[in-house]
Amino acid sequence: ELGTGTQRQSVRTSTYTAQPMAIELPLRGRTRAKATVSAVAETPGIVDEVHVTKGRKVAIGDPLCTLDQGTRAAAVTQAQAGLEQARAALAQAEADAEINAELRSKGIAAPNTARQADVAVTAARAAITSAQAGLDNAQAELDRTEIIAKVAGVVQDPIAVAGAMLAQGQPCATIVQLDPMVFIGQVPESRIRLARLGLDATINTVTGQSVVGKVTYISSTADTATRSFPVEIELPNEDG
């Protein structure tokens, strides 16, 4: 209880809500393409046509070079004929097996002839599997004469020329993947504890643009000369 001479005092309270704070960590660095990919020939052949030029943007699946088909188209036709023959042989084997079963049910054919009929059907089915594999291989080899872009980007040198012979593994064209771009910077040793994979990062370019990306790589070791840690930040670059 308050005494008669005691004055009442007012108390003010304030409620504070925790708010996330941005970590400001100025970095200097440079940007580079995410990857440079060589579109190589998967089969040897003479270049019939080149569909791209240096500096052209390409999407995944765009044609880059066409190689001479040689005998590959004929090989596909031959494999298709082989598959049809195998299917016909299976149909005949199955028909023979049905006739054999009917003859055995009437006592005309010997019981031990059933196994011979079953073996013939099994062999015919195996022949179809082999013929289908041969057709698939022949078609895949024909498809390899069309070299397409596996990534989106901008075409750069080296580019093959029509009439040139490409060995297996030689490039038809080189594609620079520009979306996303990668910013490479250095974090001082004293601030590396603030860096985390997946953190949002804002990059201000020399052209005055601000681009938001994410930290995708932090080196586990520091540069011996600068005592700083290399980091990489992926930046969207839809305009390529």
CSV table of C-alpha atoms in Angstrom, one decimal:
chain,number,residue,atom,x,y,z
A,1,GLU,CA,0.0,0.0,0.0
A,2,LEU,CA,1.2,3.5,-0.8
A,3,GLY,CA,1.5,5.9,2.0
A,4,THR,CA,-0.4,9.1,2.0
A,5,GLY,CA,2.7,11.1,1.2
A,6,THR,CA,3.8,8.9,-1.7
A,7,GLN,CA,3.2,10.3,-5.2
A,8,ARG,CA,2.0,8.0,-8.0
A,9,GLN,CA,4.5,7.7,-11.0
A,10,SER,CA,3.5,6.9,-14.5
A,11,VAL,CA,5.4,4.2,-16.5
A,12,ARG,CA,5.6,4.1,-20.3
A,13,THR,CA,6.3,0.9,-22.1
A,14,SER,CA,7.3,0.4,-25.7
A,15,THR,CA,7.1,-2.8,-27.9
A,16,TYR,CA,9.9,-3.5,-30.3
A,17,THR,CA,9.7,-6.0,-33.2
A,18,ALA,CA,12.8,-7.6,-34.5
A,19,GLN,CA,13.4,-6.8,-38.1
A,20,PRO,CA,15.9,-8.4,-40.5
A,21,MET,CA,18.8,-6.2,-41.3
A,22,ALA,CA,20.7,-6.2,-44.5
A,23,ILE,CA,24.4,-7.0,-44.3
A,24,GLU,CA,26.4,-4.5,-46.2
A,25,LEU,CA,29.6,-6.0,-47.5
A,26,PRO,CA,31.1,-4.0,-50.4
A,27,LEU,CA,32.9,-6.2,-52.9
A,28,ARG,CA,34.9,-5.5,-56.0
A,29,GLY,CA,35.0,-8.1,-58.7
A,30,ARG,CA,34.1,-8.9,-62.3
A,31,THR,CA,31.4,-10.7,-64.2
A,32,ARG,CA,31.8,-13.6,-66.6
A,33,ALA,CA,29.7,-16.1,-68.5
A,34,LYS,CA,28.4,-19.0,-66.5
A,35,ALA,CA,29.9,-21.5,-69.1
A,36,THR,CA,31.4,-21.8,-72.5
A,37,VAL,CA,30.2,-25.0,-74.3
A,38,SER,CA,31.6,-26.6,-77.4
A,39,ALA,CA,28.9,-28.2,-79.6
A,40,VAL,CA,30.9,-31.1,-80.9
A,41,ALA,CA,30.2,-33.8,-83.6
A,42,GLU,CA,29.2,-37.1,-82.1
A,43,THR,CA,30.0,-38.8,-85.4
A,44,PRO,CA,32.5,-38.0,-88.1
A,45,GLY,CA,31.4,-36.4,-91.3
A,46,ILE,CA,31.7,-33.6,-93.8
A,47,VAL,CA,29.9,-30.4,-92.9
A,48,ASP,CA,27.0,-29.9,-95.4
A,49,GLU,CA,25.6,-26.7,-93.9
A,50,VAL,CA,26.3,-24.3,-91.0
A,51,HIS,CA,23.2,-22.7,-89.6
A,52,VAL,CA,24.7,-20.0,-87.4
A,53,THR,CA,27.1,-17.1,-87.4
A,54,LYS,CA,29.2,-15.5,-84.7
A,55,GLY,CA,27.2,-13.4,-82.3
A,56,ARG,CA,23.9,-15.1,-83.0
A,57,LYS,CA,21.7,-16.0,-80.1
A,58,VAL,CA,20.5,-19.6,-80.0
A,59,ALA,CA,18.1,-21.6,-77.9
A,60,ILE,CA,18.3,-25.2,-76.7
A,61,GLY,CA,17.5,-27.4,-79.7
A,62,ASP,CA,18.4,-24.9,-82.4
A,63,PRO,CA,20.4,-26.4,-85.3
A,64,LEU,CA,24.0,-25.5,-85.6
A,65,CYS,CA,25.5,-27.7,-88.2
A,66,THR,CA,24.3,-30.5,-90.6
A,67,LEU,CA,26.7,-33.2,-91.6
A,68,ASP,CA,26.6,-35.3,-94.7
A,69,GLN,CA,24.4,-38.3,-94.1
A,70,GLY,CA,26.5,-40.7,-96.1
A,71,THR,CA,25.1,-44.2,-96.0
A,72,ARG,CA,23.3,-43.6,-92.7
A,73,ALA,CA,19.8,-43.1,-94.2
A,74,ALA,CA,20.2,-46.3,-96.2
A,75,ALA,CA,21.3,-48.1,-93.0
A,76,VAL,CA,18.0,-46.9,-91.3
A,77,THR,CA,16.0,-48.2,-94.3
A,78,GLN,CA,17.8,-51.6,-94.1
A,79,ALA,CA,17.2,-51.8,-90.4
A,80,GLN,CA,13.5,-51.1,-90.8
A,81,ALA,CA,13.3,-53.9,-93.4
A,82,GLY,CA,15.0,-56.2,-91.0
A,83,LEU,CA,12.5,-55.4,-88.3
A,84,GLU,CA,9.6,-56.1,-90.6
A,85,GLN,CA,11.1,-59.4,-91.5
A,86,ALA,CA,11.5,-60.3,-87.9
A,87,ARG,CA,7.9,-59.4,-87.2
A,88,ALA,CA,6.7,-61.5,-90.1
A,89,ALA,CA,8.8,-64.4,-88.8
A,90,LEU,CA,7.3,-64.1,-85.3
A,91,ALA,CA,3.8,-64.1,-86.8
A,92,GLN,CA,4.6,-67.3,-88.8
A,93,ALA,CA,6.1,-68.9,-85.7
A,94,GLU,CA,3.1,-68.1,-83.6
A,95,ALA,CA,0.8,-69.5,-86.3
A,96,ASP,CA,2.8,-72.7,-86.5
A,97,ALA,CA,2.6,-73.0,-82.7
A,98,GLU,CA,-1.2,-72.7,-82.9
A,99,ILE,CA,-1.4,-75.3,-85.6
A,100,ASN,CA,0.9,-77.6,-83.6
A,101,ALA,CA,-1.2,-77.3,-80.5
A,102,GLU,CA,-4.4,-78.1,-82.5
A,103,LEU,CA,-2.7,-81.2,-84.1
A,104,ARG,CA,-1.5,-82.4,-80.7
A,105,SER,CA,-5.0,-82.0,-79.3
A,106,LYS,CA,-6.2,-84.3,-82.0
A,107,GLY,CA,-3.4,-86.8,-81.5
A,108,ILE,CA,-1.9,-86.1,-85.0
A,109,ALA,CA,1.3,-84.4,-83.8
A,110,ALA,CA,3.6,-86.0,-81.2
A,111,PRO,CA,3.5,-84.3,-77.7
A,112,ASN,CA,7.2,-83.6,-77.8
A,113,THR,CA,6.8,-81.3,-80.8
A,114,ALA,CA,5.4,-78.6,-78.4
A,115,ARG,CA,8.8,-77.6,-77.2
A,116,GLN,CA,10.1,-77.2,-80.7
A,117,ALA,CA,7.2,-74.8,-81.5
A,118,ASP,CA,7.8,-72.8,-78.3
A,119,VAL,CA,11.5,-72.5,-79.0
A,120,ALA,CA,10.7,-71.2,-82.5
A,121,VAL,CA,8.4,-68.5,-81.0
A,122,THR,CA,11.0,-67.5,-78.4
A,123,ALA,CA,13.7,-67.2,-81.0
A,124,ALA,CA,11.4,-65.1,-83.2
A,125,ARG,CA,10.7,-62.7,-80.4
A,126,ALA,CA,14.4,-62.4,-79.6
A,127,ALA,CA,15.0,-61.6,-83.3
A,128,ILE,CA,12.5,-58.7,-83.1
A,129,THR,CA,14.3,-57.3,-80.0
A,130,SER,CA,17.6,-57.5,-81.9
A,131,ALA,CA,16.2,-55.9,-85.0
A,132,GLN,CA,14.6,-53.1,-83.0
A,133,ALA,CA,17.9,-52.4,-81.3
A,134,GLY,CA,19.6,-52.3,-84.7
A,135,LEU,CA,17.0,-49.8,-86.0
A,136,ASP,CA,17.4,-47.6,-82.9
A,137,ASN,CA,21.2,-47.6,-83.3
A,138,ALA,CA,20.9,-46.8,-87.1
A,139,GLN,CA,18.4,-43.9,-86.4
A,140,ALA,CA,20.5,-42.5,-83.6
A,141,GLU,CA,23.6,-42.5,-85.9
A,142,LEU,CA,21.5,-40.6,-88.5
A,143,ASP,CA,20.3,-38.1,-85.9
A,144,ARG,CA,23.9,-37.4,-85.0
A,145,THR,CA,24.4,-35.7,-88.4
A,146,GLU,CA,22.3,-32.8,-87.0
A,147,ILE,CA,24.3,-31.0,-84.4
A,148,ILE,CA,22.1,-28.9,-82.1
A,149,ALA,CA,22.5,-26.5,-79.3
A,150,LYS,CA,22.4,-28.1,-75.9
A,151,VAL,CA,22.4,-24.8,-74.0
A,152,ALA,CA,21.1,-21.3,-74.8
A,153,GLY,CA,23.5,-18.5,-75.4
A,154,VAL,CA,25.5,-16.6,-78.0
A,155,VAL,CA,27.6,-18.3,-80.7
A,156,GLN,CA,31.3,-17.6,-80.7
A,157,ASP,CA,34.4,-18.8,-82.5
A,158,PRO,CA,35.5,-21.4,-83.4
A,159,ILE,CA,32.7,-22.1,-86.0
A,160,ALA,CA,33.0,-24.9,-88.6
A,161,VAL,CA,32.8,-24.1,-92.3
A,162,ALA,CA,30.8,-26.0,-94.9
A,163,GLY,CA,32.9,-28.6,-96.6
A,164,ALA,CA,35.2,-29.2,-93.6
A,165,MET,CA,35.7,-32.6,-92.3
A,166,LEU,CA,34.7,-33.0,-88.6
A,167,ALA,CA,36.1,-35.8,-86.6
A,168,GLN,CA,34.2,-37.2,-83.7
A,169,GLY,CA,34.6,-34.7,-80.8
A,170,GLN,CA,35.5,-31.7,-83.0
A,171,PRO,CA,33.5,-28.6,-82.4
A,172,CYS,CA,30.9,-27.3,-84.9
A,173,ALA,CA,30.4,-24.1,-82.8
A,174,THR,CA,31.1,-22.6,-79.4
A,175,ILE,CA,28.2,-21.3,-77.3
A,176,VAL,CA,28.7,-18.8,-74.4
A,177,GLN,CA,26.0,-19.2,-71.8
A,178,LEU,CA,25.1,-15.7,-70.7
A,179,ASP,CA,22.0,-16.4,-68.5
A,180,PRO,CA,22.8,-16.5,-65.7
A,181,MET,CA,25.9,-14.5,-65.4
A,182,VAL,CA,28.4,-15.0,-62.6
A,183,PHE,CA,29.9,-12.3,-60.4
A,184,ILE,CA,33.3,-13.2,-58.9
A,185,GLY,CA,34.4,-11.2,-55.9
A,186,GLN,CA,36.7,-11.4,-52.9
A,187,VAL,CA,35.4,-11.3,-49.2
A,188,PRO,CA,38.0,-10.1,-46.7
A,189,GLU,CA,39.0,-12.6,-44.1
A,190,SER,CA,37.6,-10.4,-41.3
A,191,ARG,CA,34.1,-10.5,-42.9
A,192,ILE,CA,33.9,-14.1,-44.3
A,193,ARG,CA,31.8,-15.2,-41.3
A,194,LEU,CA,29.0,-13.1,-42.7
A,195,ALA,CA,28.9,-14.9,-46.1
A,196,ARG,CA,26.4,-17.7,-46.5
A,197,LEU,CA,25.4,-19.8,-49.5
A,198,GLY,CA,22.0,-18.8,-50.8
A,199,LEU,CA,22.1,-15.2,-49.5
A,200,ASP,CA,20.6,-12.5,-51.7
A,201,ALA,CA,23.2,-10.1,-53.0
A,202,THR,CA,22.8,-6.9,-54.9
A,203,ILE,CA,25.4,-6.1,-57.6
A,204,ASN,CA,25.8,-2.6,-58.9
A,205,THR,CA,27.3,-2.7,-62.4
A,206,VAL,CA,29.5,-0.2,-64.1
A,207,THR,CA,26.5,0.8,-66.3
A,208,GLY,CA,24.6,1.9,-63.2
A,209,GLN,CA,22.3,-1.1,-63.0
A,210,SER,CA,21.4,-3.0,-59.8
A,211,VAL,CA,20.9,-6.7,-60.1
A,212,VAL,CA,19.9,-9.1,-57.4
A,213,GLY,CA,21.5,-12.5,-57.3
A,214,LYS,CA,22.3,-15.3,-55.0
A,215,VAL,CA,25.6,-16.5,-53.5
A,216,THR,CA,26.4,-19.9,-55.0
A,217,TYR,CA,30.0,-20.5,-54.1
A,218,ILE,CA,32.3,-19.6,-51.2
A,219,SER,CA,35.9,-20.7,-51.2
A,220,SER,CA,37.0,-22.7,-48.2
A,221,THR,CA,40.5,-21.3,-48.4
A,222,ALA,CA,41.7,-17.7,-48.5
A,223,ASP,CA,44.0,-16.3,-51.2
A,224,THR,CA,47.5,-16.3,-49.7
A,225,ALA,CA,48.4,-12.9,-51.1
A,226,THR,CA,45.2,-10.9,-50.2
A,227,ARG,CA,43.9,-13.0,-47.3
A,228,SER,CA,40.4,-12.8,-48.9
A,229,PHE,CA,38.0,-15.6,-49.9
A,230,PRO,CA,36.7,-15.9,-53.5
A,231,VAL,CA,33.0,-16.0,-53.8
A,232,GLU,CA,30.6,-16.4,-56.7
A,233,ILE,CA,27.2,-14.8,-57.2
A,234,GLU,CA,24.8,-15.9,-59.9
A,235,LEU,CA,22.9,-13.0,-61.6
A,236,PRO,CA,19.9,-13.4,-63.9
A,237,ASN,CA,20.5,-12.0,-67.4
A,238,GLU,CA,17.4,-12.7,-69.4
A,239,ASP,CA,18.4,-10.2,-72.0
A,240,GLY,CA,21.5,-12.3,-72.6
